[in-house]
Amino acid sequence: MKKKTTSSLNRNGGVLIEGAKAVGKTEIGKKITKSFIQIDASENEIEALKMNLQKVLEGEKPRCIDEWQIIPQIWNLVRKEIDETQGRNLFVLTGSSSPLLNNQNIHSGAFRIGRVLLSTLTLTEKGTSSKKINFLDLCSENKFSELSHDKFDDIIKEICVGGWPRNIGLSADDSMENVKEYIKNVINFDSQKLSYKVKPILFERFLSSLSRNIAHDVKDATLAKDTNISDETVRNYLNVCSEMYLTKTLHVWNTHIRSSKGMRTKPKVYFLDPSIAVASLGITQAKLSSDYETLGFFFENLVIRDFSVYAQLINAKTFFYADLDNLEIDLILEFEDETWSAFEIKLGSDKGTQEGIKNLKKFFSKLDERKQKLMKSLNVITAKNASYTTEDGINVISFQQIFFEN
């Protein structure tokens, strides 16, 4: 992601690195700039900066402005400086919440400030992929000879410890404790800095409910009943999660199908990292390994995390498919030339894998001829199967073998 950020900075006057706390935004910002200022300081320092905002811009360029959203006026100030100088490679802004979502007085920054969304580390970045299958080959018409699978227990550990940079080198138990503390800080401190103030006890309960319903197109009413809050509060809490980059939303793929029946429209919500769901529910590795249903949904969240990062690197869009016949495909990647690849995500039992293959075939048959011709690949991603291509041309791929290299 450092390469993509540098590329954006070279093309624009500035680049905004977005993402949740503790995903490495500041570290990347420091590495690609020559001067640095941190806005997330004491109240007195913040008030002093507000009295002389021009000081924020002073320093060797490119300059990193960390946690700029604490003083939202910085955005327009940076944009104005870029306009006046007509320069490139000037500013890197990093932020762990997004006032842009609700502030109509902030200019979009189009053609001035690029945007890069930073996630937790993928298996490629952590070095835990066995690096047998390049993601780019998976999104093409390549076929795969059988490759042996990796250890299933490693997947459970990946789900539980997550891809947090500061957990690298720690034991699984210490990593999981760190994520629990992270969630507590989000609930009790970070969420209180936003314009909409959550009630910590209710928000904690809400995150637990969302964790139980992750990877579902769940209704607001279901979360409201489970948490004992109103539908409106559910929507507000979902907005808070989005504003802090804790969640990712997948929308239904807009396509043409042969059937006269329509599509479902409710989006699906995933966590930034599946370890958030594990921590919110207080699940141990042992308990998760014995609960295949929950493990399946958390594994889906893990795959969506990595594939969303890889998709961003190649400017692909992420969707899922769901129709009123209750046919659902977990992930659709649509590329810049309108070609696409589809993915079912299964733990890897023979029954589950065959179900994934069956769903992909049924899904493909529903598409109109134009969409069918744009297909690059159909794939079942598993947690423990060997990787191979079926006689029907569908790839069955072990997730741990996938890596990204461009």
PDB file of C-alpha atoms in Angstrom, residues 152-318:
ATOM      1  CA  PHE A 152      -6.304 -25.317   9.043  1.00  0.00           C
ATOM      2  CA  ASP A 153      -5.316 -24.196  12.554  1.00  0.00           C
ATOM      3  CA  ASP A 154      -3.299 -21.353  11.028  1.00  0.00           C
ATOM      4  CA  ILE A 155      -6.513 -19.881   9.610  1.00  0.00           C
ATOM      5  CA  ILE A 156      -8.174 -19.892  13.027  1.00  0.00           C
ATOM      6  CA  LYS A 157      -5.167 -18.071  14.468  1.00  0.00           C
ATOM      7  CA  GLU A 158      -5.267 -15.499  11.636  1.00  0.00           C
ATOM      8  CA  ILE A 159      -8.927 -14.787  12.397  1.00  0.00           C
ATOM      9  CA  CYS A 160      -8.312 -14.382  16.121  1.00  0.00           C
ATOM     10  CA  VAL A 161      -5.126 -12.274  16.154  1.00  0.00           C
ATOM     11  CA  GLY A 162      -5.937 -10.188  13.079  1.00  0.00           C
ATOM     12  CA  GLY A 163      -3.622  -8.149  10.920  1.00  0.00           C
ATOM     13  CA  TRP A 164      -2.740  -5.400  13.388  1.00  0.00           C
ATOM     14  CA  PRO A 165       0.844  -4.195  12.780  1.00  0.00           C
ATOM     15  CA  ARG A 166       1.625  -3.873  16.480  1.00  0.00           C
ATOM     16  CA  ASN A 167       0.696  -7.506  17.091  1.00  0.00           C
ATOM     17  CA  ILE A 168       3.527  -8.743  14.871  1.00  0.00           C
ATOM     18  CA  GLY A 169       5.891 -10.875  16.958  1.00  0.00           C
ATOM     19  CA  LEU A 170       3.470 -11.321  19.872  1.00  0.00           C
ATOM     20  CA  SER A 171       1.900 -14.575  21.012  1.00  0.00           C
ATOM     21  CA  ALA A 172      -1.670 -15.325  19.988  1.00  0.00           C
ATOM     22  CA  ASP A 173      -2.908 -14.747  23.550  1.00  0.00           C
ATOM     23  CA  ASP A 174      -1.185 -11.360  23.839  1.00  0.00           C
ATOM     24  CA  SER A 175      -2.433 -10.342  20.399  1.00  0.00           C
ATOM     25  CA  MET A 176      -6.011 -11.219  21.299  1.00  0.00           C
ATOM     26  CA  GLU A 177      -5.764  -9.239  24.554  1.00  0.00           C
ATOM     27  CA  ASN A 178      -4.533  -6.251  22.549  1.00  0.00           C
ATOM     28  CA  VAL A 179      -7.586  -6.408  20.298  1.00  0.00           C
ATOM     29  CA  LYS A 180      -9.890  -6.564  23.329  1.00  0.00           C
ATOM     30  CA  GLU A 181      -8.217  -3.443  24.740  1.00  0.00           C
ATOM     31  CA  TYR A 182      -8.496  -1.787  21.323  1.00  0.00           C
ATOM     32  CA  ILE A 183     -12.274  -2.391  21.308  1.00  0.00           C
ATOM     33  CA  LYS A 184     -12.602  -0.980  24.828  1.00  0.00           C
ATOM     34  CA  ASN A 185     -10.750   2.174  23.777  1.00  0.00           C
ATOM     35  CA  VAL A 186     -12.940   2.526  20.691  1.00  0.00           C
ATOM     36  CA  ILE A 187     -16.098   2.193  22.784  1.00  0.00           C
ATOM     37  CA  ASN A 188     -15.124   4.398  25.711  1.00  0.00           C
ATOM     38  CA  PHE A 189     -12.859   7.028  24.128  1.00  0.00           C
ATOM     39  CA  ASP A 190     -12.595   7.192  20.337  1.00  0.00           C
ATOM     40  CA  SER A 191     -16.343   7.023  19.728  1.00  0.00           C
ATOM     41  CA  GLN A 192     -16.870   9.901  22.158  1.00  0.00           C
ATOM     42  CA  LYS A 193     -14.860  12.269  19.934  1.00  0.00           C
ATOM     43  CA  LEU A 194     -17.426  12.092  17.123  1.00  0.00           C
ATOM     44  CA  SER A 195     -20.381  14.432  16.618  1.00  0.00           C
ATOM     45  CA  TYR A 196     -22.823  11.623  17.437  1.00  0.00           C
ATOM     46  CA  LYS A 197     -22.119  10.347  20.943  1.00  0.00           C
ATOM     47  CA  VAL A 198     -22.826   6.661  21.530  1.00  0.00           C
ATOM     48  CA  LYS A 199     -23.712   5.261  24.922  1.00  0.00           C
ATOM     49  CA  PRO A 200     -20.748   2.970  25.714  1.00  0.00           C
ATOM     50  CA  ILE A 201     -22.777   0.143  27.278  1.00  0.00           C
ATOM     51  CA  LEU A 202     -25.226   0.058  24.375  1.00  0.00           C
ATOM     52  CA  PHE A 203     -22.478   0.416  21.777  1.00  0.00           C
ATOM     53  CA  GLU A 204     -20.598  -2.520  23.287  1.00  0.00           C
ATOM     54  CA  ARG A 205     -23.785  -4.572  23.102  1.00  0.00           C
ATOM     55  CA  PHE A 206     -24.332  -3.411  19.530  1.00  0.00           C
ATOM     56  CA  LEU A 207     -20.830  -4.514  18.445  1.00  0.00           C
ATOM     57  CA  SER A 208     -21.497  -7.944  19.949  1.00  0.00           C
ATOM     58  CA  SER A 209     -24.773  -8.207  18.015  1.00  0.00           C
ATOM     59  CA  LEU A 210     -23.092  -7.083  14.809  1.00  0.00           C
ATOM     60  CA  SER A 211     -20.391  -9.717  15.402  1.00  0.00           C
ATOM     61  CA  ARG A 212     -23.033 -12.429  15.633  1.00  0.00           C
ATOM     62  CA  ASN A 213     -24.563 -11.229  12.361  1.00  0.00           C
ATOM     63  CA  ILE A 214     -21.396 -10.500  10.417  1.00  0.00           C
ATOM     64  CA  ALA A 215     -21.457 -11.457   6.714  1.00  0.00           C
ATOM     65  CA  HIS A 216     -25.289 -11.314   6.712  1.00  0.00           C
ATOM     66  CA  ASP A 217     -27.517  -8.783   4.995  1.00  0.00           C
ATOM     67  CA  VAL A 218     -29.118  -8.344   8.413  1.00  0.00           C
ATOM     68  CA  LYS A 219     -32.075  -6.032   8.971  1.00  0.00           C
ATOM     69  CA  ASP A 220     -31.773  -3.024  11.275  1.00  0.00           C
ATOM     70  CA  ALA A 221     -34.749  -4.362  13.219  1.00  0.00           C
ATOM     71  CA  THR A 222     -32.847  -7.573  14.015  1.00  0.00           C
ATOM     72  CA  LEU A 223     -29.891  -5.651  15.457  1.00  0.00           C
ATOM     73  CA  ALA A 224     -32.271  -3.311  17.297  1.00  0.00           C
ATOM     74  CA  LYS A 225     -34.129  -6.179  18.961  1.00  0.00           C
ATOM     75  CA  ASP A 226     -30.905  -7.980  19.829  1.00  0.00           C
ATOM     76  CA  THR A 227     -29.387  -4.837  21.378  1.00  0.00           C
ATOM     77  CA  ASN A 228     -32.598  -3.363  22.848  1.00  0.00           C
ATOM     78  CA  ILE A 229     -32.231  -0.073  20.956  1.00  0.00           C
ATOM     79  CA  SER A 230     -34.311   1.646  18.274  1.00  0.00           C
ATOM     80  CA  ASP A 231     -33.894   1.134  14.520  1.00  0.00           C
ATOM     81  CA  GLU A 232     -32.742   4.757  14.276  1.00  0.00           C
ATOM     82  CA  THR A 233     -30.045   4.168  16.900  1.00  0.00           C
ATOM     83  CA  VAL A 234     -28.881   1.105  14.955  1.00  0.00           C
ATOM     84  CA  ARG A 235     -28.437   3.269  11.860  1.00  0.00           C
ATOM     85  CA  ASN A 236     -26.568   5.869  13.897  1.00  0.00           C
ATOM     86  CA  TYR A 237     -24.296   3.216  15.400  1.00  0.00           C
ATOM     87  CA  LEU A 238     -23.601   1.752  11.944  1.00  0.00           C
ATOM     88  CA  ASN A 239     -22.637   5.258  10.794  1.00  0.00           C
ATOM     89  CA  VAL A 240     -20.294   5.586  13.784  1.00  0.00           C
ATOM     90  CA  CYS A 241     -18.610   2.289  12.848  1.00  0.00           C
ATOM     91  CA  SER A 242     -18.231   3.501   9.272  1.00  0.00           C
ATOM     92  CA  GLU A 243     -16.893   6.898  10.346  1.00  0.00           C
ATOM     93  CA  MET A 244     -14.210   5.170  12.435  1.00  0.00           C
ATOM     94  CA  TYR A 245     -13.450   2.743   9.574  1.00  0.00           C
ATOM     95  CA  LEU A 246     -14.339  -0.255  11.743  1.00  0.00           C
ATOM     96  CA  THR A 247     -16.624  -1.746   9.104  1.00  0.00           C
ATOM     97  CA  LYS A 248     -16.758  -2.369   5.371  1.00  0.00           C
ATOM     98  CA  THR A 249     -20.031  -2.452   3.466  1.00  0.00           C
ATOM     99  CA  LEU A 250     -20.599  -4.599   0.382  1.00  0.00           C
ATOM    100  CA  HIS A 251     -23.459  -3.624  -1.930  1.00  0.00           C
ATOM    101  CA  VAL A 252     -25.358  -5.885  -4.297  1.00  0.00           C
ATOM    102  CA  TRP A 253     -23.858  -6.209  -7.771  1.00  0.00           C
ATOM    103  CA  ASN A 254     -25.841  -4.243 -10.324  1.00  0.00           C
ATOM    104  CA  THR A 255     -26.192  -6.688 -13.177  1.00  0.00           C
ATOM    105  CA  HIS A 256     -28.686  -8.040 -15.690  1.00  0.00           C
ATOM    106  CA  ILE A 257     -30.153 -11.484 -15.084  1.00  0.00           C
ATOM    107  CA  ARG A 258     -32.361 -13.598 -17.308  1.00  0.00           C
ATOM    108  CA  SER A 259     -34.998 -14.144 -14.618  1.00  0.00           C
ATOM    109  CA  SER A 260     -37.813 -11.632 -14.159  1.00  0.00           C
ATOM    110  CA  LYS A 261     -37.351 -11.925 -10.419  1.00  0.00           C
ATOM    111  CA  GLY A 262     -35.499  -9.052  -8.780  1.00  0.00           C
ATOM    112  CA  MET A 263     -32.428  -8.647  -6.630  1.00  0.00           C
ATOM    113  CA  ARG A 264     -32.143  -8.195  -2.902  1.00  0.00           C
ATOM    114  CA  THR A 265     -30.978  -4.707  -2.009  1.00  0.00           C
ATOM    115  CA  LYS A 266     -29.803  -4.825   1.618  1.00  0.00           C
ATOM    116  CA  PRO A 267     -25.991  -4.422   1.829  1.00  0.00           C
ATOM    117  CA  LYS A 268     -23.779  -6.729   3.899  1.00  0.00           C
ATOM    118  CA  VAL A 269     -21.528  -5.406   6.653  1.00  0.00           C
ATOM    119  CA  TYR A 270     -18.118  -6.818   7.555  1.00  0.00           C
ATOM    120  CA  PHE A 271     -15.594  -5.701  10.138  1.00  0.00           C
ATOM    121  CA  LEU A 272     -12.325  -4.113   9.108  1.00  0.00           C
ATOM    122  CA  ASP A 273     -10.713  -7.211  10.629  1.00  0.00           C
ATOM    123  CA  PRO A 274     -12.365 -10.452  11.863  1.00  0.00           C
ATOM    124  CA  SER A 275     -10.448 -10.192  15.142  1.00  0.00           C
ATOM    125  CA  ILE A 276     -12.833  -7.355  16.106  1.00  0.00           C
ATOM    126  CA  ALA A 277     -15.729  -9.824  16.050  1.00  0.00           C
ATOM    127  CA  VAL A 278     -13.717 -12.380  18.040  1.00  0.00           C
ATOM    128  CA  ALA A 279     -12.812  -9.774  20.672  1.00  0.00           C
ATOM    129  CA  SER A 280     -16.351  -8.346  20.853  1.00  0.00           C
ATOM    130  CA  LEU A 281     -17.768 -11.785  21.627  1.00  0.00           C
ATOM    131  CA  GLY A 282     -14.906 -12.864  23.900  1.00  0.00           C
ATOM    132  CA  ILE A 283     -14.332 -16.071  21.917  1.00  0.00           C
ATOM    133  CA  THR A 284     -11.205 -18.186  22.395  1.00  0.00           C
ATOM    134  CA  GLN A 285      -9.402 -20.013  19.611  1.00  0.00           C
ATOM    135  CA  ALA A 286     -10.557 -23.336  21.047  1.00  0.00           C
ATOM    136  CA  LYS A 287     -14.195 -22.252  21.182  1.00  0.00           C
ATOM    137  CA  LEU A 288     -14.096 -20.854  17.647  1.00  0.00           C
ATOM    138  CA  SER A 289     -12.563 -24.059  16.276  1.00  0.00           C
ATOM    139  CA  SER A 290     -15.533 -26.033  17.622  1.00  0.00           C
ATOM    140  CA  ASP A 291     -18.196 -23.668  16.244  1.00  0.00           C
ATOM    141  CA  TYR A 292     -18.065 -24.274  12.481  1.00  0.00           C
ATOM    142  CA  GLU A 293     -21.001 -21.995  11.661  1.00  0.00           C
ATOM    143  CA  THR A 294     -19.468 -18.948  13.358  1.00  0.00           C
ATOM    144  CA  LEU A 295     -16.018 -19.873  12.072  1.00  0.00           C
ATOM    145  CA  GLY A 296     -17.388 -19.929   8.529  1.00  0.00           C
ATOM    146  CA  PHE A 297     -18.686 -16.362   8.753  1.00  0.00           C
ATOM    147  CA  PHE A 298     -15.498 -15.099  10.397  1.00  0.00           C
ATOM    148  CA  PHE A 299     -13.427 -16.811   7.698  1.00  0.00           C
ATOM    149  CA  GLU A 300     -15.548 -15.042   5.097  1.00  0.00           C
ATOM    150  CA  ASN A 301     -14.714 -11.735   6.817  1.00  0.00           C
ATOM    151  CA  LEU A 302     -10.995 -12.611   6.672  1.00  0.00           C
ATOM    152  CA  VAL A 303     -11.143 -13.290   2.933  1.00  0.00           C
ATOM    153  CA  ILE A 304     -13.154 -10.112   2.286  1.00  0.00           C
ATOM    154  CA  ARG A 305     -10.511  -8.129   4.233  1.00  0.00           C
ATOM    155  CA  ASP A 306      -7.603  -9.328   2.100  1.00  0.00           C
ATOM    156  CA  PHE A 307      -9.419  -9.319  -1.238  1.00  0.00           C
ATOM    157  CA  SER A 308     -10.708  -5.778  -0.613  1.00  0.00           C
ATOM    158  CA  VAL A 309      -7.118  -4.606  -0.140  1.00  0.00           C
ATOM    159  CA  TYR A 310      -5.970  -6.398  -3.293  1.00  0.00           C
ATOM    160  CA  ALA A 311      -8.958  -5.004  -5.212  1.00  0.00           C
ATOM    161  CA  GLN A 312      -8.000  -1.458  -4.229  1.00  0.00           C
ATOM    162  CA  LEU A 313      -4.482  -2.033  -5.550  1.00  0.00           C
ATOM    163  CA  ILE A 314      -5.831  -2.852  -9.025  1.00  0.00           C
ATOM    164  CA  ASN A 315      -8.750  -0.374  -8.939  1.00  0.00           C
ATOM    165  CA  ALA A 316     -11.376  -3.132  -8.865  1.00  0.00           C
ATOM    166  CA  LYS A 317     -14.782  -2.714  -7.219  1.00  0.00           C
ATOM    167  CA  THR A 318     -16.197  -5.151  -4.647  1.00  0.00           C
TER     168      THR A 318
END
